[in-house]
Short mmCIF file of C-alpha atoms in Angstrom, two decimals:
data_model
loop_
_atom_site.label_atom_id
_atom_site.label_comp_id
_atom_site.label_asym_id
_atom_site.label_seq_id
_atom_site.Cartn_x
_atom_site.Cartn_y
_atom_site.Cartn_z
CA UNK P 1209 47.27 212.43 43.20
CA UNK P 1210 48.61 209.40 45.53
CA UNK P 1211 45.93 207.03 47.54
CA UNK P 1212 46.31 209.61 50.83
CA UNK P 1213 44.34 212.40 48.98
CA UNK P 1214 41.50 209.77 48.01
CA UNK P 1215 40.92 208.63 51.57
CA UNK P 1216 39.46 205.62 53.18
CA UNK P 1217 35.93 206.44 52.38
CA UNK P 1218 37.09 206.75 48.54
CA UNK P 1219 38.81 203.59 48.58
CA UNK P 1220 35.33 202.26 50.10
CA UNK P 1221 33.15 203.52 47.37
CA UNK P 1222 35.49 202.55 44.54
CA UNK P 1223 35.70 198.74 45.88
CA UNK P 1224 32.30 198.59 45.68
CA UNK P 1225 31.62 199.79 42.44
CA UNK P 1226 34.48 197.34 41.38
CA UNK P 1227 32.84 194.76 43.68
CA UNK P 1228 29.08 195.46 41.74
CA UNK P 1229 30.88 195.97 38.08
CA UNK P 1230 33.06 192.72 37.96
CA UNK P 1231 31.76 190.09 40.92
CA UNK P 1232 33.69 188.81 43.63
CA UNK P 1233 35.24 186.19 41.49
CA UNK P 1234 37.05 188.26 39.07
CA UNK P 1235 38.73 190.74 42.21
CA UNK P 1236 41.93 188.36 42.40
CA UNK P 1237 42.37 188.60 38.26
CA UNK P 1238 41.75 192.27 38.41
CA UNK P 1239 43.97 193.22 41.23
CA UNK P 1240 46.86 190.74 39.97
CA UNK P 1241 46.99 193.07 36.66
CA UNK P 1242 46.68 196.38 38.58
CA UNK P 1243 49.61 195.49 40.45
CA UNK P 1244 51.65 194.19 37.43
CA UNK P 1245 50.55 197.48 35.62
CA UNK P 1246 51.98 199.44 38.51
CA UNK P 1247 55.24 197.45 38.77
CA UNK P 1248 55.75 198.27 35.11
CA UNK P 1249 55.15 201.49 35.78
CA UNK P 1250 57.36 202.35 38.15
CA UNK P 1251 60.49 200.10 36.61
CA UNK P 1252 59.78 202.35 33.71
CA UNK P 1253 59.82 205.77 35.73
CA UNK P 1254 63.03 204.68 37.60
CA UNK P 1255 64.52 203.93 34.30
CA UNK P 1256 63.71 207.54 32.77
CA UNK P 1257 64.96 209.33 36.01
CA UNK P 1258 68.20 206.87 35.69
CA UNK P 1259 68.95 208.05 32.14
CA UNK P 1260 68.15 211.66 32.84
CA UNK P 1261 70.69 211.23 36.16
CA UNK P 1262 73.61 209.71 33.30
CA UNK P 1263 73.23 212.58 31.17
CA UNK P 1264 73.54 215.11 33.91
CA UNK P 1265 76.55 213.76 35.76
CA UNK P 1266 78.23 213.10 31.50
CA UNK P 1267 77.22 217.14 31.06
CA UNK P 1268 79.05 218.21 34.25
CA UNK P 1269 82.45 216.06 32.79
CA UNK P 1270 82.64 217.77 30.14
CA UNK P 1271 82.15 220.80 31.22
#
């Protein structure tokens, strides 16, 4: 499920139940560690898909 399937008006209502959960003062923290998180993430994923690409291409040699 990727942000285009939320929508603008669930991107609305979610900022404001951050907004009313956390306070305007901890947004920059919290968004700082969401986007770290997701870095992470995706260094990890491209890693997997990486080793899975080795393995394939060392299967077709020795075939």
């Amino acid at each position: 499920m990727g942000i285009s399937q939320i929508g603008i008006p669930g991107l609305i209502i979610i900022l404001v139940i951050v907004l009313i959960i956390f306070g305007p003062k901890k947004l920059p923290e919290i968004g700082g560690a969401m986007g770290k998180t997701l870095s992470e993430f995706k260094k990890s994923t491209r890693e997997i898909m990486d080793d899975g690409e080795t393995t394939k291409q060392q299967d077709k040699k020795e075939i």
